[in-house]
Tab-separated table of C-alpha atoms in Angstrom:
chain	number	residue	atom	x	y	z
A	1	UNK	CA	22.472	2.569	-33.448
A	2	UNK	CA	22.330	2.744	-29.658
A	3	UNK	CA	19.749	4.696	-27.662
A	4	UNK	CA	20.202	5.861	-24.080
A	5	UNK	CA	17.557	5.102	-21.453
A	6	UNK	CA	17.267	7.937	-18.952
A	7	UNK	CA	15.521	8.279	-15.598
A	8	UNK	CA	12.225	10.047	-16.354
A	9	UNK	CA	10.734	12.963	-14.456
A	10	UNK	CA	9.377	11.468	-11.243
A	11	UNK	CA	7.085	14.195	-9.969
A	12	UNK	CA	7.185	17.558	-8.295
A	13	UNK	CA	10.240	18.015	-6.014
A	14	UNK	CA	11.395	14.397	-6.584
A	15	UNK	CA	14.963	14.435	-7.908
A	16	UNK	CA	16.197	10.882	-7.323
A	17	UNK	CA	15.094	7.285	-6.981
A	18	UNK	CA	16.469	3.850	-6.165
A	19	UNK	CA	16.749	1.110	-8.784
A	20	UNK	CA	14.307	-1.498	-7.514
A	21	UNK	CA	14.601	-4.286	-10.082
A	22	UNK	CA	15.686	-4.869	-13.650
A	23	UNK	CA	12.731	-6.282	-15.547
A	24	UNK	CA	14.798	-7.194	-18.608
A	25	UNK	CA	18.199	-8.863	-18.890
A	26	UNK	CA	20.994	-7.792	-21.259
A	27	UNK	CA	20.290	-9.397	-24.618
A	28	UNK	CA	16.501	-9.445	-24.132
A	29	UNK	CA	14.355	-8.021	-26.906
A	30	UNK	CA	12.294	-5.019	-25.823
A	31	UNK	CA	9.346	-3.307	-27.462
A	32	UNK	CA	8.646	0.398	-27.613
A	33	UNK	CA	7.375	1.602	-24.200
A	34	UNK	CA	7.925	-1.838	-22.629
A	35	UNK	CA	9.085	-1.522	-18.978
A	36	UNK	CA	12.728	-2.525	-18.562
A	37	UNK	CA	13.367	-1.365	-15.004
A	38	UNK	CA	11.455	-0.309	-11.895
A	39	UNK	CA	12.453	2.664	-9.754
A	40	UNK	CA	11.448	3.271	-6.150
A	41	UNK	CA	10.774	6.828	-5.023
A	42	UNK	CA	9.779	8.055	-1.586
A	43	UNK	CA	6.143	7.201	-2.307
A	44	UNK	CA	5.653	4.923	-5.297
A	45	UNK	CA	7.370	2.495	-7.651
A	46	UNK	CA	7.738	3.712	-11.232
A	47	UNK	CA	8.452	1.618	-14.326
A	48	UNK	CA	10.990	2.960	-16.824
A	49	UNK	CA	9.805	2.252	-20.394
A	50	UNK	CA	12.080	1.612	-23.335
A	51	UNK	CA	12.187	4.691	-25.619
A	52	UNK	CA	12.641	2.479	-28.716
A	53	UNK	CA	12.240	-1.110	-29.844
A	54	UNK	CA	15.431	-3.137	-29.882
A	55	UNK	CA	17.610	-5.219	-27.585
A	56	UNK	CA	18.688	-4.329	-24.060
A	57	UNK	CA	22.407	-3.774	-24.115
A	58	UNK	CA	24.452	-2.549	-21.185
A	59	UNK	CA	22.917	-1.937	-17.769
A	60	UNK	CA	24.784	1.050	-16.364
A	61	UNK	CA	23.453	0.786	-12.806
A	62	UNK	CA	22.741	-2.045	-10.398
A	63	UNK	CA	19.684	-2.860	-8.309
A	64	UNK	CA	19.900	-0.765	-5.148
A	65	UNK	CA	21.773	2.154	-6.759
A	66	UNK	CA	20.447	5.682	-6.331
A	67	UNK	CA	19.936	7.543	-9.604
A	68	UNK	CA	19.085	11.147	-10.402
A	69	UNK	CA	16.395	12.324	-12.803
A	70	UNK	CA	17.915	12.441	-16.274
A	71	UNK	CA	20.722	9.961	-15.542
A	72	UNK	CA	21.475	7.338	-18.205
A	73	UNK	CA	20.791	3.883	-16.772
A	74	UNK	CA	20.887	1.578	-19.804
A	75	UNK	CA	21.551	1.303	-23.519
A	76	UNK	CA	19.098	-0.073	-26.089
A	77	UNK	CA	20.780	-1.563	-29.161
A	78	UNK	CA	19.016	-1.538	-32.502
A	79	UNK	CA	18.134	-4.751	-34.306
A	80	UNK	CA	19.025	-8.276	-33.154
A	81	UNK	CA	20.701	-9.609	-30.051
A	82	UNK	CA	23.403	-7.421	-28.619
A	83	UNK	CA	26.835	-8.608	-27.683
A	84	UNK	CA	27.289	-9.656	-24.086
A	85	UNK	CA	27.605	-6.364	-22.232
A	86	UNK	CA	30.079	-5.627	-19.505
A	87	UNK	CA	28.810	-5.632	-15.933
A	88	UNK	CA	27.456	-2.420	-14.520
A	89	UNK	CA	30.303	0.060	-14.410
A	90	UNK	CA	31.452	1.431	-11.086
A	91	UNK	CA	31.621	4.873	-12.660
A	92	UNK	CA	28.029	4.799	-13.886
A	93	UNK	CA	26.172	8.141	-13.673
A	94	UNK	CA	24.423	7.208	-10.481
A	95	UNK	CA	24.982	8.085	-6.852
A	96	UNK	CA	25.454	4.927	-4.796
A	97	UNK	CA	23.833	4.536	-1.410
A	98	UNK	CA	26.210	4.794	1.538
A	99	UNK	CA	25.514	1.201	2.533
A	100	UNK	CA	26.676	-1.685	0.388
A	101	UNK	CA	23.997	-3.383	-1.727
A	102	UNK	CA	22.222	-6.168	0.053
A	103	UNK	CA	23.155	-9.685	-1.023
A	104	UNK	CA	20.442	-11.375	-3.022
A	105	UNK	CA	19.821	-15.117	-3.054
A	106	UNK	CA	20.632	-16.660	-6.405
A	107	UNK	CA	17.681	-17.968	-8.374
A	108	UNK	CA	17.736	-21.415	-10.005
A	109	UNK	CA	19.301	-21.372	-13.436
A	110	UNK	CA	15.990	-22.160	-15.115
A	111	UNK	CA	13.943	-19.683	-13.101
A	112	UNK	CA	13.789	-17.011	-15.777
A	113	UNK	CA	13.193	-19.250	-18.737
A	114	UNK	CA	10.688	-21.840	-17.594
A	115	UNK	CA	7.780	-23.325	-19.466
A	116	UNK	CA	5.709	-20.265	-18.617
A	117	UNK	CA	7.894	-18.079	-20.799
A	118	UNK	CA	10.289	-15.298	-19.890
A	119	UNK	CA	9.723	-14.508	-16.199
A	120	UNK	CA	11.093	-11.438	-14.441
A	121	UNK	CA	10.837	-11.521	-10.660
A	122	UNK	CA	11.157	-8.624	-8.258
A	123	UNK	CA	13.555	-9.166	-5.324
A	124	UNK	CA	10.693	-9.665	-2.870
A	125	UNK	CA	8.951	-12.220	-5.099
A	126	UNK	CA	12.250	-13.992	-5.812
A	127	UNK	CA	12.891	-14.386	-2.085
A	128	UNK	CA	9.480	-15.964	-1.547
A	129	UNK	CA	9.942	-18.322	-4.481
A	130	UNK	CA	13.295	-19.493	-3.149
A	131	UNK	CA	12.122	-19.754	0.456
A	132	UNK	CA	9.267	-22.081	-0.477
A	133	UNK	CA	11.049	-24.002	-3.243
A	134	UNK	CA	8.557	-23.035	-5.957
A	135	UNK	CA	8.726	-23.169	-9.737
A	136	UNK	CA	7.661	-19.645	-10.823
A	137	UNK	CA	6.741	-20.871	-14.307
A	138	UNK	CA	3.856	-22.813	-12.729
A	139	UNK	CA	2.359	-19.745	-11.030
A	140	UNK	CA	-0.103	-17.512	-12.870
A	141	UNK	CA	0.889	-13.853	-12.485
A	142	UNK	CA	-1.798	-11.238	-11.873
A	143	UNK	CA	0.451	-8.176	-11.902
A	144	UNK	CA	1.148	-5.822	-14.748
A	145	UNK	CA	1.986	-7.678	-17.999
A	146	UNK	CA	1.370	-10.978	-16.190
A	147	UNK	CA	4.173	-10.433	-13.664
A	148	UNK	CA	4.144	-12.400	-10.420
A	149	UNK	CA	3.198	-10.540	-7.256
A	150	UNK	CA	3.755	-11.533	-3.625
A	151	UNK	CA	0.041	-12.354	-3.394
A	152	UNK	CA	0.389	-14.782	-6.340
A	153	UNK	CA	3.236	-16.605	-4.600
A	154	UNK	CA	1.427	-16.702	-1.250
A	155	UNK	CA	-1.632	-18.191	-2.981
A	156	UNK	CA	0.557	-20.802	-4.696
A	157	UNK	CA	2.098	-21.744	-1.347
A	158	UNK	CA	-1.355	-22.194	0.158
A	159	UNK	CA	-2.531	-24.280	-2.806
A	160	UNK	CA	0.674	-26.352	-2.934
A	161	UNK	CA	0.586	-26.443	-6.742
A	162	UNK	CA	3.949	-24.916	-7.701
A	163	UNK	CA	6.560	-26.989	-5.904
A	164	UNK	CA	9.832	-27.199	-7.833
A	165	UNK	CA	11.111	-30.645	-8.835
A	166	UNK	CA	13.741	-31.759	-6.333
A	167	UNK	CA	17.231	-32.267	-7.684
A	168	UNK	CA	18.316	-35.952	-7.887
A	169	UNK	CA	20.430	-37.187	-5.018
A	170	UNK	CA	24.167	-37.443	-5.671
A	171	UNK	CA	25.187	-40.947	-6.764
A	172	UNK	CA	28.115	-40.928	-4.350
A	173	UNK	CA	25.876	-40.410	-1.334
A	174	UNK	CA	26.338	-43.142	1.301
A	175	UNK	CA	23.514	-45.616	1.753
A	176	UNK	CA	23.609	-45.212	5.521
A	177	UNK	CA	21.311	-42.629	7.034
A	178	UNK	CA	22.983	-39.257	7.205
A	179	UNK	CA	23.508	-37.570	10.528
A	180	UNK	CA	20.748	-35.113	11.368
A	181	UNK	CA	21.599	-31.592	10.303
A	182	UNK	CA	21.888	-28.777	12.807
A	183	UNK	CA	18.942	-26.388	13.153
A	184	UNK	CA	19.070	-23.610	10.606
A	185	UNK	CA	20.368	-20.237	11.809
A	186	UNK	CA	20.502	-18.384	8.526
A	187	UNK	CA	20.356	-14.625	8.207
A	188	UNK	CA	19.549	-12.352	5.305
A	189	UNK	CA	20.504	-8.719	5.029
A	190	UNK	CA	18.137	-6.760	2.782
A	191	UNK	CA	18.387	-3.094	1.896
A	192	UNK	CA	15.381	-1.076	3.037
A	193	UNK	CA	13.366	0.187	0.103
A	194	UNK	CA	13.203	3.921	-0.369
A	195	UNK	CA	9.480	3.759	0.462
A	196	UNK	CA	10.186	1.946	3.747
A	197	UNK	CA	12.948	4.426	4.627
A	198	UNK	CA	10.564	7.325	4.045
A	199	UNK	CA	7.802	5.704	6.092
A	200	UNK	CA	10.263	5.085	8.940
A	201	UNK	CA	11.446	8.707	8.942
A	202	UNK	CA	7.937	10.150	8.846
A	203	UNK	CA	6.643	7.911	11.625
A	204	UNK	CA	9.597	8.795	13.829
A	205	UNK	CA	9.113	12.478	13.042
A	206	UNK	CA	5.459	12.182	14.088
A	207	UNK	CA	6.492	10.660	17.421
A	208	UNK	CA	9.115	13.318	18.030
A	209	UNK	CA	7.127	16.414	17.034
A	210	UNK	CA	3.465	15.673	17.806
A	211	UNK	CA	1.844	15.209	21.201
A	212	UNK	CA	0.267	11.876	20.287
A	213	UNK	CA	-2.779	10.587	22.130
A	214	UNK	CA	-5.282	7.850	21.222
A	215	UNK	CA	-8.959	7.765	22.197
A	216	UNK	CA	-11.110	4.648	21.743
A	217	UNK	CA	-14.750	3.856	21.199
A	218	UNK	CA	-16.660	0.881	19.866
A	219	UNK	CA	-19.393	0.656	17.280
A	220	UNK	CA	-22.232	-1.792	16.681
A	221	UNK	CA	-21.967	-2.848	13.035
A	222	UNK	CA	-25.404	-4.512	12.901
A	223	UNK	CA	-27.124	-1.830	10.823
A	224	UNK	CA	-24.336	-1.492	8.252
A	225	UNK	CA	-24.013	-5.270	7.916
A	226	UNK	CA	-27.776	-5.548	7.395
A	227	UNK	CA	-27.813	-2.766	4.799
A	228	UNK	CA	-24.856	-4.282	2.999
A	229	UNK	CA	-26.454	-7.729	2.891
A	230	UNK	CA	-29.736	-6.288	1.646
A	231	UNK	CA	-28.400	-4.078	-1.115
A	232	UNK	CA	-24.986	-5.501	-2.123
A	233	UNK	CA	-26.276	-7.293	-5.243
A	234	UNK	CA	-28.273	-4.309	-6.499
A	235	UNK	CA	-25.392	-1.989	-5.637
A	236	UNK	CA	-22.856	-4.027	-7.598
A	237	UNK	CA	-25.237	-4.410	-10.549
A	238	UNK	CA	-25.834	-0.660	-10.754
A	239	UNK	CA	-22.381	0.697	-9.937
A	240	UNK	CA	-20.088	-2.130	-11.023
A	241	UNK	CA	-18.312	-2.275	-7.678
A	242	UNK	CA	-18.909	-4.178	-4.459
A	243	UNK	CA	-20.421	-2.426	-1.465
A	244	UNK	CA	-17.869	-2.497	1.347
A	245	UNK	CA	-17.544	-0.921	4.768
A	246	UNK	CA	-15.070	1.781	3.711
A	247	UNK	CA	-17.728	3.697	1.798
A	248	UNK	CA	-19.847	3.992	4.950
A	249	UNK	CA	-16.901	4.940	7.151
A	250	UNK	CA	-15.524	7.493	4.700
A	251	UNK	CA	-18.878	9.272	4.500
A	252	UNK	CA	-19.277	9.112	8.284
A	253	UNK	CA	-15.794	10.587	8.714
A	254	UNK	CA	-16.411	13.479	6.313
A	255	UNK	CA	-19.577	14.408	8.215
A	256	UNK	CA	-17.740	14.233	11.552
A	257	UNK	CA	-14.876	16.353	10.180
A	258	UNK	CA	-17.349	19.047	9.221
A	259	UNK	CA	-18.711	19.078	12.784
A	260	UNK	CA	-15.227	19.010	14.381
A	261	UNK	CA	-12.994	20.926	11.916
A	262	UNK	CA	-9.945	20.806	14.176
A	263	UNK	CA	-9.538	17.107	13.426
A	264	UNK	CA	-9.203	18.021	9.738
A	265	UNK	CA	-6.667	20.789	10.382
A	266	UNK	CA	-2.881	20.891	10.619
A	267	UNK	CA	-0.212	22.960	12.338
A	268	UNK	CA	2.216	24.936	10.200
A	269	UNK	CA	4.699	26.957	12.224
A	270	UNK	CA	2.689	29.024	14.681
A	271	UNK	CA	-0.471	28.864	12.559
A	272	UNK	CA	-3.353	26.392	12.220
A	273	UNK	CA	-4.600	25.602	8.726
A	274	UNK	CA	-8.271	24.611	8.560
A	275	UNK	CA	-9.547	22.857	5.437
A	276	UNK	CA	-13.080	23.246	4.084
A	277	UNK	CA	-12.626	20.016	2.109
A	278	UNK	CA	-11.879	16.442	3.142
A	279	UNK	CA	-9.074	14.710	1.257
A	280	UNK	CA	-9.094	11.277	2.866
A	281	UNK	CA	-5.932	9.178	2.786
A	282	UNK	CA	-6.741	5.461	2.792
A	283	UNK	CA	-4.208	2.735	3.538
A	284	UNK	CA	-4.085	0.212	0.669
A	285	UNK	CA	-2.056	-3.001	0.570
A	286	UNK	CA	0.556	-3.163	-2.202
A	287	UNK	CA	3.177	-5.826	-3.035
A	288	UNK	CA	5.893	-3.720	-1.365
A	289	UNK	CA	3.830	-2.757	1.684
A	290	UNK	CA	1.059	-0.353	2.581
A	291	UNK	CA	0.624	2.802	0.520
A	292	UNK	CA	-1.703	5.711	1.222
A	293	UNK	CA	-3.437	7.201	-1.836
A	294	UNK	CA	-5.868	10.078	-1.376
A	295	UNK	CA	-9.612	10.303	-2.064
A	296	UNK	CA	-9.971	13.968	-2.992
A	297	UNK	CA	-13.067	15.944	-2.007
A	298	UNK	CA	-14.558	12.880	-0.370
A	299	UNK	CA	-17.132	15.105	1.323
A	300	UNK	CA	-18.870	15.609	-2.054
A	301	UNK	CA	-18.794	11.939	-3.095
A	302	UNK	CA	-21.489	9.295	-2.780
A	303	UNK	CA	-20.791	5.933	-1.162
A	304	UNK	CA	-20.609	4.412	-4.646
A	305	UNK	CA	-18.048	6.974	-5.810
A	306	UNK	CA	-15.933	6.326	-2.730
A	307	UNK	CA	-16.020	2.561	-3.289
A	308	UNK	CA	-15.099	2.968	-6.968
A	309	UNK	CA	-12.159	5.202	-6.079
A	310	UNK	CA	-10.857	2.812	-3.414
A	311	UNK	CA	-11.274	-0.137	-5.782
A	312	UNK	CA	-9.266	1.656	-8.464
A	313	UNK	CA	-6.528	2.478	-5.949
A	314	UNK	CA	-6.404	-1.189	-4.952
A	315	UNK	CA	-5.971	-2.300	-8.560
A	316	UNK	CA	-3.278	0.301	-9.230
A	317	UNK	CA	-1.427	-0.642	-6.034
A	318	UNK	CA	-1.421	-4.308	-7.037
A	319	UNK	CA	-0.184	-3.464	-10.536
A	320	UNK	CA	2.386	-0.984	-9.242
A	321	UNK	CA	0.863	1.902	-11.223
A	322	UNK	CA	0.020	4.346	-8.429
A	323	UNK	CA	1.373	7.781	-9.289
A	324	UNK	CA	2.829	10.582	-7.195
A	325	UNK	CA	-0.365	12.541	-7.780
A	326	UNK	CA	-2.413	9.671	-6.299
A	327	UNK	CA	-0.386	9.912	-3.068
A	328	UNK	CA	-0.075	13.666	-2.773
A	329	UNK	CA	-1.693	15.602	0.062
A	330	UNK	CA	-4.437	14.331	2.319
A	331	UNK	CA	-6.040	15.996	5.338
A	332	UNK	CA	-7.089	12.920	7.345
A	333	UNK	CA	-6.267	9.192	7.226
A	334	UNK	CA	-8.358	6.033	7.649
A	335	UNK	CA	-6.381	2.850	8.327
A	336	UNK	CA	-8.288	-0.452	8.301
A	337	UNK	CA	-6.211	-2.967	10.231
A	338	UNK	CA	-9.298	-5.114	10.637
A	339	UNK	CA	-8.749	-6.715	7.229
A	340	UNK	CA	-5.611	-8.306	8.714
A	341	UNK	CA	-7.371	-9.377	11.918
A	342	UNK	CA	-6.310	-6.554	14.245
A	343	UNK	CA	-8.462	-6.244	17.380
A	344	UNK	CA	-7.114	-2.914	18.600
A	345	UNK	CA	-4.217	-0.572	17.844
A	346	UNK	CA	-2.886	2.942	18.385
A	347	UNK	CA	-2.170	4.193	14.837
A	348	UNK	CA	0.409	6.935	14.251
A	349	UNK	CA	-0.628	10.096	12.428
A	350	UNK	CA	0.524	10.719	8.864
A	351	UNK	CA	2.265	14.082	9.241
A	352	UNK	CA	1.494	16.902	8.583
A	353	UNK	CA	-2.030	15.604	9.220
A	354	UNK	CA	-3.249	15.846	12.796
A	355	UNK	CA	-5.345	12.689	13.165
A	356	UNK	CA	-5.868	9.127	11.923
A	357	UNK	CA	-8.818	6.784	12.453
A	358	UNK	CA	-8.004	3.125	12.967
A	359	UNK	CA	-10.642	0.498	12.102
A	360	UNK	CA	-10.404	-3.026	13.464
A	361	UNK	CA	-11.906	-6.461	13.031
A	362	UNK	CA	-15.590	-7.125	13.608
A	363	UNK	CA	-16.340	-9.791	16.195
A	364	UNK	CA	-19.433	-10.894	18.082
A	365	UNK	CA	-19.428	-9.648	21.670
A	366	UNK	CA	-21.922	-9.586	24.518
A	367	UNK	CA	-23.385	-6.121	25.038
A	368	UNK	CA	-26.346	-4.722	26.949
A	369	UNK	CA	-29.304	-3.361	24.988
A	370	UNK	CA	-32.473	-2.214	26.772
A	371	UNK	CA	-31.404	-4.035	29.910
A	372	UNK	CA	-30.808	-7.333	28.084
A	373	UNK	CA	-27.499	-9.054	27.321
A	374	UNK	CA	-27.355	-9.659	23.561
A	375	UNK	CA	-24.746	-10.613	20.981
A	376	UNK	CA	-23.761	-7.900	18.511
A	377	UNK	CA	-21.048	-7.585	15.815
A	378	UNK	CA	-18.788	-4.973	17.392
A	379	UNK	CA	-15.726	-3.064	16.156
A	380	UNK	CA	-13.240	-0.969	18.118
A	381	UNK	CA	-12.452	2.484	16.720
A	382	UNK	CA	-9.199	4.263	17.593
A	383	UNK	CA	-8.534	7.955	16.931
A	384	UNK	CA	-4.890	8.966	17.298
A	385	UNK	CA	-4.377	12.712	17.212
A	386	UNK	CA	-1.993	15.582	17.878
A	387	UNK	CA	-2.970	16.855	21.301
A	388	UNK	CA	-1.321	20.200	20.534
A	389	UNK	CA	-4.234	20.941	18.219
A	390	UNK	CA	-7.058	18.579	19.197
A	391	UNK	CA	-8.262	18.273	22.759
A	392	UNK	CA	-10.008	15.301	24.329
A	393	UNK	CA	-13.477	16.788	23.996
A	394	UNK	CA	-13.066	17.228	20.247
A	395	UNK	CA	-11.642	13.732	19.842
A	396	UNK	CA	-14.530	12.115	21.725
A	397	UNK	CA	-17.080	14.241	19.859
A	398	UNK	CA	-15.589	13.148	16.547
A	399	UNK	CA	-15.636	9.441	17.471
A	400	UNK	CA	-19.206	9.628	18.763
A	401	UNK	CA	-20.303	11.298	15.498
A	402	UNK	CA	-18.720	8.468	13.476
A	403	UNK	CA	-20.257	5.861	15.800
A	404	UNK	CA	-23.749	7.376	15.521
A	405	UNK	CA	-23.588	7.499	11.707
A	406	UNK	CA	-22.452	3.869	11.421
A	407	UNK	CA	-25.009	2.567	13.917
A	408	UNK	CA	-27.770	4.480	12.126
A	409	UNK	CA	-26.763	4.792	8.436
A	410	UNK	CA	-29.904	6.803	7.707
A	411	UNK	CA	-27.968	9.744	9.157
A	412	UNK	CA	-25.676	9.527	6.125
A	413	UNK	CA	-28.665	10.075	3.832
A	414	UNK	CA	-30.330	12.926	5.682
A	415	UNK	CA	-27.071	14.630	6.737
A	416	UNK	CA	-27.333	14.357	10.544
């Protein structure tokens, strides 16, 4: 008996998705609720679970195809191995993208069935494996169900522990030294993911519709670094999460938003919507790029609650389990480019929000304190905002409020 696998409901107002990767091959045994395919929506990647236990039969759509909610994408056969299925049919119930599917580099024949067991690689991971000549069976996966992530491959490259065995040279090769090969000029055409397409559209929309302006300030991180060093062990022991900088900045931002409510507002038509809550969008690194889940009602959270929430988002992003609800809404965004080494930037607002705070790397710089030149760990802050709604005075006031709270964290405790 055959069972159809259909595209599940993907969230409010989401009617279609792109097939990101097949996680099982035709003929593979699948368990009940085991993911067989990943779908990419405008915001998140979603795994499609098998509705029954059995064997994956025909795949009705290809990677890169666009599919509607409710469309049949595969067949699960009951019992043992299924007969070799036909290739994905051109008339499958899926709407193809206008552009042709991007060519994908072929994996080595033994890539999916190495000593490490049955490996399923996403297109991005497969590209990295091929580029660096790695044996994926020698890399420990940290993703969901032990799957390899881009971070796993990058770590293996750095460690140099997963090099694939080179193929033996052809016996007919001449003994004389071969002529040097020409420099490589290869190209690869890769379809943009649905997430990347959405990000591109929204960023361009922000540039075209908002009057973008960026105001800078800098902040002395000495006090926060000292507090973190003093209490990090006790904090982690009590709360089960490490004490980072984002907890301090999120609390500082929520206090500043209360003092300058226009920064937490948005324009809708000819009206301004002011929010009496702070839903803070935080940029989190995921295998397919940055995603922006939302810390809801951050103004009522403690530093520990903020850190726990961000930590959970990080784990879900790495495992590919962020949901549409995690990404929905947001009244203000914090983007920490400092973790990648950025010194300064002009971030673009996440529409329909009106402002975004960019954090950057901490570095020792010479500054003047009480008439003396001293070395302090300094960070540049950048506030990009929609000048239609927020004027320069409000932007500077907001940044100064954040700066004061970070340079004197006691303000966070006594609400100043």
